[in-house]
Short mmCIF file of C-alpha atoms and ligand atoms in Angstrom, two decimals:
data_model
loop_
_atom_site.label_atom_id
_atom_site.label_comp_id
_atom_site.label_asym_id
_atom_site.label_seq_id
_atom_site.Cartn_x
_atom_site.Cartn_y
_atom_site.Cartn_z
CA MET E 30 -25.09 -5.66 4.48
CA ASP E 31 -25.29 -6.83 0.86
CA TYR E 32 -24.44 -10.36 -0.17
CA LEU E 33 -24.46 -12.30 -3.44
CA GLN E 34 -26.66 -15.33 -3.87
CA ILE E 35 -25.52 -17.62 -6.66
CA THR E 36 -27.20 -20.78 -7.89
CA GLY E 37 -24.58 -22.91 -9.56
CA GLY E 38 -24.80 -24.92 -12.75
CA ALA E 39 -25.72 -22.41 -15.46
CA LYS E 40 -23.66 -22.33 -18.65
CA LEU E 41 -22.58 -18.86 -19.69
CA SER E 42 -22.82 -17.37 -23.17
CA GLY E 43 -22.77 -14.02 -24.94
CA ALA E 44 -20.57 -10.97 -24.61
CA ILE E 45 -19.69 -8.30 -22.06
CA ASP E 46 -17.57 -5.16 -22.01
CA ILE E 47 -14.52 -4.95 -19.78
CA SER E 48 -14.27 -1.77 -17.67
CA GLY E 49 -11.32 0.55 -17.18
CA ALA E 50 -8.57 -0.74 -14.91
CA LYS E 51 -8.92 0.19 -11.24
CA ASN E 52 -5.18 -0.18 -10.69
CA SER E 53 -4.43 2.15 -13.59
CA ALA E 54 -7.09 4.69 -12.69
CA LEU E 55 -5.76 5.05 -9.13
CA PRO E 56 -2.24 6.29 -10.03
CA VAL E 57 -3.70 8.36 -12.91
CA ILE E 58 -6.04 10.11 -10.44
CA ALA E 59 -3.09 10.68 -8.06
CA ALA E 60 -1.03 12.09 -10.96
CA THR E 61 -3.63 14.82 -11.57
CA ILE E 62 -2.18 16.43 -8.41
CA LEU E 63 0.91 17.23 -10.53
CA SER E 64 -1.23 19.71 -12.46
CA ASP E 65 -2.84 23.02 -11.50
CA GLN E 66 -5.10 22.97 -14.56
CA PRO E 67 -8.25 20.95 -15.35
CA VAL E 68 -7.72 17.30 -16.36
CA THR E 69 -10.33 14.94 -17.83
CA LEU E 70 -10.23 11.20 -17.19
CA THR E 71 -12.42 8.78 -19.17
CA ASN E 72 -13.27 5.07 -18.97
CA LEU E 73 -13.10 5.05 -15.16
CA PRO E 74 -14.55 1.89 -13.63
CA ASN E 75 -17.58 2.32 -11.39
CA VAL E 76 -15.98 0.92 -8.22
CA VAL E 77 -15.68 2.12 -4.64
CA ASP E 78 -11.86 2.56 -4.67
CA ILE E 79 -12.11 5.15 -7.45
CA ARG E 80 -14.76 7.11 -5.56
CA THR E 81 -12.60 6.94 -2.42
CA LEU E 82 -9.55 8.45 -4.14
CA LEU E 83 -11.63 11.14 -5.85
CA LYS E 84 -13.07 11.99 -2.44
CA LEU E 85 -9.54 12.33 -1.08
CA LEU E 86 -8.80 14.90 -3.82
CA THR E 87 -11.82 16.94 -2.73
CA ILE E 88 -10.73 16.73 0.92
CA LEU E 89 -7.37 18.14 -0.21
CA GLY E 90 -9.25 21.04 -1.83
CA GLY E 91 -9.41 19.83 -5.44
CA GLU E 92 -12.60 20.15 -7.50
CA VAL E 93 -14.03 16.93 -8.93
CA GLU E 94 -17.01 16.45 -11.23
CA HIS E 95 -17.58 12.72 -11.51
CA GLU E 96 -20.31 11.26 -13.66
CA ALA E 97 -20.48 7.71 -15.00
CA GLU E 98 -17.06 6.86 -16.48
CA THR E 99 -15.74 10.41 -16.65
CA ALA E 100 -14.16 12.68 -14.06
CA LYS E 101 -13.19 16.30 -14.57
CA ILE E 102 -10.60 17.20 -11.97
CA ASN E 103 -9.21 20.62 -11.20
CA ASN E 104 -6.51 20.66 -8.54
CA ALA E 105 -5.74 24.38 -8.94
CA THR E 106 -7.68 24.97 -5.73
CA MET E 107 -5.85 22.28 -3.73
CA ASN E 108 -5.06 23.82 -0.35
CA SER E 109 -4.26 20.91 1.95
CA THR E 110 -1.48 18.36 1.81
CA LYS E 111 -2.75 16.03 4.53
CA ALA E 112 -4.14 12.63 3.45
CA VAL E 113 -6.13 11.72 6.51
CA TYR E 114 -6.35 8.35 8.27
CA GLU E 115 -10.13 8.12 7.63
CA ILE E 116 -9.48 7.75 3.88
CA VAL E 117 -6.13 5.93 3.84
CA SER E 118 -7.41 3.31 6.29
CA LYS E 119 -10.23 2.56 3.80
CA MET E 120 -7.87 2.16 0.87
CA ARG E 121 -4.11 1.71 1.11
CA ALA E 122 -3.60 2.84 -2.51
CA SER E 123 -4.15 6.37 -1.12
CA ILE E 124 -0.39 6.24 -0.46
CA LEU E 125 -0.09 7.11 -4.17
CA VAL E 126 -0.74 10.77 -3.33
CA LEU E 127 2.54 10.92 -1.37
CA GLY E 128 4.88 11.42 -4.35
CA PRO E 129 2.76 13.96 -6.26
CA LEU E 130 1.80 16.02 -3.17
CA LEU E 131 5.43 16.24 -2.07
CA ALA E 132 6.62 17.12 -5.58
CA ARG E 133 4.02 19.84 -6.15
CA PHE E 134 3.77 21.41 -2.69
CA GLY E 135 7.17 20.60 -1.13
CA GLU E 136 5.64 18.94 1.91
CA CYS E 137 2.83 16.58 2.86
CA GLU E 138 1.48 14.27 5.51
CA VAL E 139 -0.02 10.94 4.52
CA SER E 140 -1.45 8.48 6.98
CA LEU E 141 0.69 5.34 7.07
CA PRO E 142 -1.35 2.48 5.57
CA GLY E 143 -1.40 -0.50 7.89
CA GLY E 144 -1.07 -4.11 6.80
CA CYS E 145 -3.95 -5.74 4.97
CA ALA E 146 -5.58 -9.14 4.62
CA ILE E 147 -3.02 -10.32 2.05
CA GLY E 148 0.20 -9.32 3.84
CA GLN E 149 2.19 -6.68 5.68
CA ARG E 150 2.69 -4.54 2.59
CA PRO E 151 5.36 -2.10 3.83
CA ILE E 152 6.08 1.16 1.98
CA ASP E 153 9.79 1.38 2.88
CA LEU E 154 10.83 1.37 -0.80
CA HIS E 155 8.54 4.33 -1.61
CA LEU E 156 10.11 6.29 1.25
CA LYS E 157 13.71 5.36 0.36
CA ALA E 158 13.19 6.56 -3.20
CA LEU E 159 11.80 9.92 -2.06
CA GLU E 160 14.67 10.28 0.42
CA ALA E 161 17.13 9.68 -2.41
CA MET E 162 15.46 12.65 -4.13
CA GLY E 163 16.24 14.83 -1.12
CA ALA E 164 13.06 14.44 0.96
CA LYS E 165 13.25 14.45 4.75
CA ILE E 166 10.85 11.83 6.04
CA GLU E 167 9.64 11.04 9.52
CA ILE E 168 6.92 8.78 10.81
CA LYS E 169 4.98 10.44 13.59
CA GLY E 170 1.53 9.88 15.03
CA GLY E 171 0.77 7.26 12.41
CA TYR E 172 1.58 9.67 9.56
CA VAL E 173 4.40 9.84 7.04
CA ARG E 174 5.60 13.46 7.13
CA ALA E 175 7.66 14.34 4.11
CA GLU E 176 9.45 17.57 3.30
CA ALA E 177 11.32 18.41 0.12
CA PRO E 178 14.62 20.32 0.33
CA GLU E 179 14.69 24.10 -0.31
CA GLY E 180 13.87 24.57 -4.01
CA GLY E 181 12.24 21.15 -4.41
CA LEU E 182 13.09 17.49 -5.00
CA HIS E 183 16.11 16.65 -7.13
CA GLY E 184 16.62 13.80 -9.56
CA ALA E 185 18.43 10.67 -8.35
CA LYS E 186 19.40 7.18 -9.38
CA ILE E 187 17.05 4.81 -7.58
CA VAL E 188 17.73 1.09 -7.54
CA PHE E 189 14.78 -0.82 -6.12
CA ASP E 190 15.76 -3.87 -4.00
CA LYS E 191 12.49 -5.43 -4.97
CA ILE E 192 10.08 -4.74 -7.81
CA THR E 193 7.25 -2.59 -6.50
CA VAL E 194 4.29 -1.31 -8.51
CA GLY E 195 3.23 1.43 -6.08
CA GLY E 196 6.83 2.36 -5.27
CA THR E 197 7.62 2.80 -8.98
CA GLU E 198 4.44 4.88 -9.45
CA ASN E 199 5.17 7.21 -6.53
CA THR E 200 8.74 7.68 -7.75
CA VAL E 201 7.71 8.40 -11.36
CA MET E 202 5.22 11.02 -10.16
CA ALA E 203 7.71 12.69 -7.80
CA ALA E 204 10.41 12.65 -10.50
CA ALA E 205 8.10 14.38 -12.99
CA LEU E 206 8.36 17.68 -11.08
CA ALA E 207 11.88 17.20 -9.64
CA HIS E 208 14.96 19.15 -10.77
CA GLY E 209 17.04 17.08 -13.16
CA LYS E 210 17.08 13.47 -14.18
CA THR E 211 15.79 10.47 -12.20
CA THR E 212 16.65 6.93 -13.22
CA ILE E 213 14.67 4.05 -11.73
CA VAL E 214 16.46 0.71 -11.97
CA ASN E 215 14.47 -2.51 -11.37
CA ALA E 216 11.23 -0.60 -12.03
CA ALA E 217 7.93 -2.47 -12.25
CA LYS E 218 6.73 -2.98 -15.87
CA GLU E 219 2.98 -3.42 -15.39
CA PRO E 220 0.73 -1.87 -18.10
CA GLU E 221 -0.59 0.43 -15.35
CA ILE E 222 2.90 1.94 -15.03
CA THR E 223 3.16 2.32 -18.78
CA GLN E 224 -0.14 4.25 -18.75
CA LEU E 225 1.08 6.51 -15.93
CA CYS E 226 4.36 7.22 -17.77
CA GLU E 227 2.53 7.91 -21.03
CA MET E 228 0.17 10.30 -19.23
CA ILE E 229 3.12 12.22 -17.78
CA ALA E 230 4.99 12.14 -21.10
CA SER E 231 1.86 13.62 -22.77
CA ALA E 232 2.49 16.70 -20.60
CA ASP E 233 5.88 17.22 -22.30
CA VAL E 234 7.97 15.45 -19.67
CA LYS E 235 10.79 13.51 -21.31
CA ILE E 236 10.62 9.86 -20.24
CA GLU E 237 12.79 7.09 -21.61
CA GLY E 238 12.38 3.36 -21.08
CA ILE E 239 8.58 3.35 -20.73
CA GLY E 240 7.46 -0.26 -20.23
CA SER E 241 10.97 -1.43 -19.35
CA SER E 242 12.69 -2.08 -16.01
CA GLU E 243 14.81 1.07 -16.33
CA ILE E 244 12.91 4.34 -16.58
CA THR E 245 14.54 7.77 -16.91
CA ILE E 246 12.54 10.94 -16.26
CA GLU E 247 13.64 14.54 -16.87
CA GLY E 248 11.77 16.54 -14.23
CA THR E 249 10.24 19.97 -14.90
CA GLY E 250 12.01 21.56 -11.91
CA GLY E 251 8.80 22.31 -10.04
CA LYS E 252 6.62 23.48 -12.96
CA PRO E 253 3.16 21.87 -12.71
CA LEU E 254 2.10 19.72 -15.67
CA ILE E 255 -0.59 20.52 -18.22
CA PHE E 256 -2.72 17.64 -19.55
CA ASN E 257 -4.42 19.01 -22.65
CA GLU E 258 -5.95 15.74 -23.84
CA PRO E 259 -8.35 13.51 -21.86
CA ILE E 260 -6.68 10.46 -20.34
CA GLU E 261 -8.51 7.23 -21.24
CA ILE E 262 -8.00 4.47 -18.67
CA ILE E 263 -6.74 1.18 -20.15
CA PRO E 264 -8.91 -1.98 -19.92
CA ASP E 265 -8.80 -3.89 -16.63
CA ARG E 266 -6.63 -6.96 -17.27
CA ILE E 267 -7.60 -8.57 -13.96
CA GLU E 268 -11.32 -8.09 -14.54
CA ALA E 269 -10.85 -9.60 -18.02
CA GLY E 270 -8.90 -12.55 -16.56
CA THR E 271 -11.64 -13.13 -13.99
CA TYR E 272 -14.37 -13.38 -16.68
CA LEU E 273 -12.18 -15.72 -18.74
CA CYS E 274 -12.02 -17.91 -15.62
CA ALA E 275 -15.83 -17.66 -15.24
CA ALA E 276 -16.19 -19.02 -18.78
CA ALA E 277 -13.55 -21.72 -18.20
CA ILE E 278 -14.98 -23.02 -14.92
CA THR E 279 -18.48 -23.32 -16.42
CA GLY E 280 -17.25 -24.92 -19.67
CA SER E 281 -18.65 -22.00 -21.68
CA THR E 282 -17.95 -19.87 -24.73
CA VAL E 283 -17.92 -16.15 -23.90
CA THR E 284 -16.71 -12.99 -25.65
CA LEU E 285 -15.03 -10.10 -23.86
CA ASN E 286 -15.06 -6.73 -25.63
CA LYS E 287 -12.90 -3.67 -24.89
CA VAL E 288 -9.99 -5.80 -23.72
CA ASP E 289 -6.26 -5.75 -24.49
CA ALA E 290 -5.11 -9.34 -25.10
CA GLU E 291 -1.43 -8.28 -24.90
CA HIS E 292 -1.89 -7.48 -21.20
CA ILE E 293 -3.23 -10.92 -20.29
CA ASN E 294 -0.76 -13.20 -22.03
CA ALA E 295 0.18 -15.00 -18.80
CA SER E 296 -3.46 -15.87 -17.97
CA LEU E 297 -4.20 -16.85 -21.60
CA ALA E 298 -1.19 -19.22 -21.62
CA LYS E 299 -2.35 -20.93 -18.41
CA LEU E 300 -5.93 -21.24 -19.65
CA GLU E 301 -4.64 -22.69 -22.91
CA SER E 302 -2.61 -25.28 -20.98
CA MET E 303 -5.85 -26.17 -19.16
CA GLY E 304 -7.57 -26.87 -22.51
CA CYS E 305 -9.21 -23.54 -23.44
CA ARG E 306 -9.00 -22.06 -26.94
CA PHE E 307 -9.25 -18.42 -27.98
CA ASP E 308 -10.26 -16.26 -30.93
CA ILE E 309 -8.41 -13.00 -30.53
CA ALA E 310 -9.51 -9.93 -32.48
CA GLU E 311 -8.65 -6.28 -32.03
CA ASN E 312 -9.97 -5.35 -28.57
CA ALA E 313 -11.96 -8.61 -28.19
CA ILE E 314 -11.34 -12.16 -27.03
CA THR E 315 -13.64 -15.16 -27.33
CA ILE E 316 -12.84 -18.09 -25.08
CA HIS E 317 -13.98 -21.66 -25.84
CA SER E 318 -13.71 -23.95 -22.82
CA PRO E 319 -13.47 -27.75 -22.62
CA ASP E 320 -15.91 -29.91 -20.58
CA ARG E 321 -13.17 -30.77 -18.08
CA LEU E 322 -10.10 -28.63 -17.43
CA ARG E 323 -6.57 -30.00 -17.23
CA PRO E 324 -4.59 -29.23 -14.05
CA VAL E 325 -2.22 -26.28 -13.96
CA ASN E 326 0.98 -25.26 -12.18
CA ILE E 327 1.36 -21.60 -11.32
CA ILE E 328 4.00 -19.40 -9.71
CA THR E 329 2.98 -15.78 -9.22
CA THR E 330 5.50 -13.15 -10.19
CA GLU E 331 5.79 -9.61 -11.51
CA TYR E 332 4.45 -8.57 -14.93
CA PRO E 333 4.75 -9.93 -17.57
CA GLY E 334 4.71 -13.12 -15.46
CA PHE E 335 1.62 -14.65 -13.88
CA PRO E 336 -0.13 -11.99 -11.72
CA THR E 337 -0.77 -12.50 -8.01
CA ASP E 338 -4.11 -10.75 -8.64
CA MET E 339 -5.24 -13.82 -10.68
CA GLN E 340 -3.97 -16.48 -8.26
CA ALA E 341 -7.21 -16.93 -6.30
CA GLN E 342 -9.35 -17.17 -9.46
CA PHE E 343 -7.10 -19.86 -10.96
CA MET E 344 -7.25 -21.75 -7.69
CA ALA E 345 -11.04 -21.85 -8.04
CA LEU E 346 -10.58 -23.19 -11.60
CA ALA E 347 -8.05 -25.77 -10.44
CA THR E 348 -10.59 -27.29 -8.02
CA MET E 349 -12.49 -28.50 -11.09
CA ALA E 350 -9.51 -29.85 -13.05
CA ILE E 351 -8.99 -33.56 -13.71
CA GLY E 352 -5.72 -33.79 -11.75
CA GLU E 353 -3.68 -32.09 -9.04
CA SER E 354 -2.52 -28.49 -9.54
CA ILE E 355 0.27 -26.73 -7.64
CA ILE E 356 0.04 -22.99 -7.00
CA GLU E 357 2.86 -20.99 -5.43
CA GLU E 358 2.32 -17.41 -4.22
CA ARG E 359 5.57 -15.44 -4.31
CA LEU E 360 4.45 -11.82 -3.89
CA PHE E 361 2.36 -11.66 -0.75
CA GLU E 362 2.87 -13.74 2.38
CA ASN E 363 -0.79 -14.24 3.26
CA ARG E 364 -2.70 -14.37 0.00
CA PHE E 365 -4.38 -17.73 0.59
CA MET E 366 -7.36 -16.65 2.70
CA HIS E 367 -9.69 -18.08 0.04
CA VAL E 368 -8.37 -21.61 0.59
CA SER E 369 -10.46 -22.39 3.65
CA GLU E 370 -13.55 -20.81 2.07
CA LEU E 371 -13.09 -22.84 -1.14
CA ASN E 372 -12.72 -25.95 1.04
CA ARG E 373 -16.07 -25.06 2.65
CA LEU E 374 -17.56 -25.43 -0.84
CA GLY E 375 -16.09 -28.94 -1.04
CA ALA E 376 -12.69 -28.22 -2.62
CA ASP E 377 -9.70 -30.29 -1.54
CA ILE E 378 -6.85 -27.82 -1.16
CA TRP E 379 -3.80 -28.54 0.96
CA LEU E 380 -1.68 -25.61 2.03
CA LYS E 381 1.91 -25.47 3.22
CA GLY E 382 3.56 -22.07 3.55
CA ASN E 383 3.17 -20.28 0.25
CA ILE E 384 2.36 -23.41 -1.79
CA ALA E 385 -1.09 -24.87 -2.35
CA ALA E 386 -1.84 -28.30 -3.78
CA VAL E 387 -5.31 -28.36 -5.32
CA ARG E 388 -6.64 -31.89 -5.64
CA PRO E 389 -9.50 -32.66 -7.98
CA VAL E 390 -13.04 -33.16 -6.66
CA ALA E 391 -16.04 -34.41 -8.62
CA GLN E 392 -18.35 -31.61 -7.48
CA LEU E 393 -18.44 -28.44 -5.34
CA PHE E 394 -21.53 -27.82 -3.17
CA GLY E 395 -23.16 -24.47 -2.36
CA ALA E 396 -22.60 -23.05 1.14
CA ASP E 397 -22.33 -19.74 3.00
CA VAL E 398 -18.88 -18.27 2.46
CA MET E 399 -17.15 -15.07 3.39
CA ALA E 400 -15.12 -12.78 1.15
CA THR E 401 -11.77 -11.79 2.67
CA ASP E 402 -10.16 -9.57 0.04
CA LEU E 403 -10.94 -8.40 -3.45
CA ARG E 404 -9.58 -11.24 -5.59
CA ALA E 405 -10.34 -13.93 -2.99
CA SER E 406 -13.96 -12.81 -3.21
CA SER E 407 -14.05 -13.23 -6.97
CA ALA E 408 -12.63 -16.75 -6.60
CA LEU E 409 -15.59 -17.62 -4.36
CA VAL E 410 -18.01 -16.28 -6.96
CA LEU E 411 -16.31 -18.41 -9.65
CA ALA E 412 -16.53 -21.54 -7.51
CA ALA E 413 -20.18 -20.76 -6.75
CA LEU E 414 -20.96 -20.68 -10.49
CA VAL E 415 -20.33 -24.45 -10.64
CA ALA E 416 -21.22 -25.49 -7.08
CA LYS E 417 -24.37 -27.61 -6.83
CA GLY E 418 -27.12 -25.61 -5.12
CA VAL E 419 -27.03 -22.15 -3.61
CA THR E 420 -23.96 -20.22 -2.38
CA ASN E 421 -24.21 -16.99 -0.43
CA VAL E 422 -21.05 -14.88 -0.66
CA ARG E 423 -20.97 -12.40 2.24
CA ARG E 424 -18.84 -9.31 2.92
CA ILE E 425 -18.97 -8.35 -0.73
CA TYR E 426 -17.84 -4.82 0.02
CA HIS E 427 -14.43 -6.24 -0.95
CA LEU E 428 -15.79 -7.02 -4.43
CA ASP E 429 -17.40 -3.61 -4.74
CA ARG E 430 -13.99 -1.99 -4.27
CA GLY E 431 -12.69 -3.39 -7.54
CA TYR E 432 -15.27 -5.11 -9.77
CA ASP E 433 -17.59 -2.88 -11.77
CA ASN E 434 -21.13 -4.34 -11.74
CA LEU E 435 -19.96 -7.94 -11.27
CA GLU E 436 -23.43 -9.38 -10.77
CA GLY E 437 -24.82 -7.39 -13.72
CA LYS E 438 -22.12 -8.63 -16.09
CA LEU E 439 -22.41 -12.25 -14.92
CA SER E 440 -26.23 -12.10 -15.20
CA GLN E 441 -25.84 -10.74 -18.73
CA LEU E 442 -23.85 -13.92 -19.51
CA GLY E 443 -26.62 -16.09 -18.06
CA ALA E 444 -25.36 -16.77 -14.53
CA LYS E 445 -27.95 -17.07 -11.77
CA ILE E 446 -26.66 -14.38 -9.43
CA GLU E 447 -28.49 -11.82 -7.31
CA ARG E 448 -27.44 -9.09 -4.89
CA LEU E 449 -29.52 -9.36 -1.72
CA ARG E 450 -29.54 -7.51 1.60
CA GLU E 451 -29.34 -9.22 5.04
C1 EPZ P 10 -0.19 -3.31 -6.56
O1 EPZ P 10 -0.04 -3.20 -5.14
C2 EPZ P 10 -1.64 -3.57 -6.83
N1 EPZ P 10 -2.44 -2.48 -6.30
C3 EPZ P 10 -2.06 -4.90 -6.20
O2 EPZ P 10 -3.40 -5.17 -6.59
C4 EPZ P 10 -1.17 -6.01 -6.75
O3 EPZ P 10 -1.48 -7.21 -6.09
C5 EPZ P 10 0.30 -5.66 -6.52
O4 EPZ P 10 0.60 -4.36 -7.09
C6 EPZ P 10 1.25 -6.66 -7.14
O5 EPZ P 10 1.01 -6.78 -8.51
C7 EPZ P 10 -2.58 -1.36 -7.01
O6 EPZ P 10 -2.07 -1.22 -8.12
C8 EPZ P 10 -3.43 -0.28 -6.43
P1 EPZ P 10 3.85 -3.85 -4.75
P2 EPZ P 10 1.29 -2.59 -4.51
O7 EPZ P 10 4.41 -2.62 -4.15
O8 EPZ P 10 1.77 -1.50 -5.37
C9 EPZ P 10 6.63 -5.56 -1.28
C10 EPZ P 10 -5.65 -5.81 -6.24
O9 EPZ P 10 -6.18 -6.91 -5.91
N2 EPZ P 10 6.96 -4.16 -0.96
O10 EPZ P 10 4.23 -4.16 -6.15
O11 EPZ P 10 1.01 -2.31 -3.09
C11 EPZ P 10 5.17 -5.89 -0.98
O12 EPZ P 10 4.96 -6.18 0.38
C12 EPZ P 10 -4.40 -5.29 -5.56
O13 EPZ P 10 -6.13 -5.09 -7.11
C13 EPZ P 10 7.93 -3.87 -0.02
O14 EPZ P 10 8.53 -4.77 0.58
O15 EPZ P 10 2.27 -3.85 -4.62
C14 EPZ P 10 4.95 -7.07 -1.90
O16 EPZ P 10 5.44 -8.23 -1.30
C15 EPZ P 10 -4.05 -6.04 -4.32
N3 EPZ P 10 8.22 -2.56 0.24
C16 EPZ P 10 5.80 -6.73 -3.12
O17 EPZ P 10 6.76 -5.75 -2.67
C17 EPZ P 10 7.60 -1.54 -0.41
O18 EPZ P 10 7.92 -0.36 -0.13
C18 EPZ P 10 5.04 -6.14 -4.29
O19 EPZ P 10 4.22 -5.08 -3.83
C19 EPZ P 10 6.63 -1.83 -1.37
C20 EPZ P 10 6.33 -3.16 -1.64
#
């Protein structure tokens, strides 16, 4: 098994490019199911989760040509509507095929994703929305079996009890081919949802309220969509935030290219409060970091608030601040698995329920640590960049699911990091 060996203490400098957003590419790939014509996707990140979802399309009978950052997908040949356990158990975002498969084929079976390291992560809101559109749903043998009514799904008014990114995405995709109008109230507003809506709108589907918490979609009444233009995946705001944290924790000046500063306002504001300064140009950000960071208080919330996907990385930063920081996780009930691993590196983090108090320490020290989920793993890498001595980060298959060439990009900035094999 691969692991990362990092020798702490190097300052970073220079520039890197930010890749396409994994969490945007996943729903965009799922949305290609809404079409029976070829679709081209560009700026895909080179990460395992993308390859997993493209593989699922081929298992369903779609044709996929994937090379570097581009995939040409033709789902005209799709002849199965069963998303099997073997794939869904590898990646819970596979649930995103539920809405489009049901909308295009009138029925589907998708393995029920289990819980994951960060929480239970139910999909009840996805299912309720599809039921409101007329679907009959049963859970049997570990699968969600969904059937549209005779003639197809119909539009509905859906009021989400809770803001859900995946639930909003599944509903938008199902609504695109439904009969009549669907209104989603309390929709998620993440840039990834805006990209999905814009993709569907580019296929002549009328969508109002893109980027807002109320989205209205006029469905095509069962007619598959045609995507004439290539879909370019937006920059990964979480990858960008992670590299800003890498610069901040090492007291460095670094430039990120191919980034959208508008999408990372919440992280920029927190970094600024910790003493960092920025030069923001079109598609580029340069961060200048102080020698010592000020402490920070964070509460995770939905976009445009502070993202749960940046919580672990900021906790790593907070270990090196000059005072105590308080971090509250509000989205997932178990997203603090990195705390004990950061403490193994010498951090002083006290945890009660969903609140962590991060007390300052003079120095972190290299050790063997274990990655537990994607963002927790990147927090360990950040801490290792400043820990004295050598840190080995194991179980990095979590990192490979969502960070494109992490060790390559950090090496390019001057970090001492190597991928080794046990
Ligand atoms: C997306 O997950 C992201 N994944 C996650 O990124 C991210 O952490 C999360 O949104 C929150 O921003 C992808 O985009 C592929 P949710 P998703 O539905 O859609 C509860 C990463 O590191 N909920 O918005 O699964 C749920 O348990 C990943 O890249 C229900 O109760 O998140 C959570 O508490 C990890 N019922 C909250 O809502 C439901 O039916 C938000 O979850 C659905 C969700």
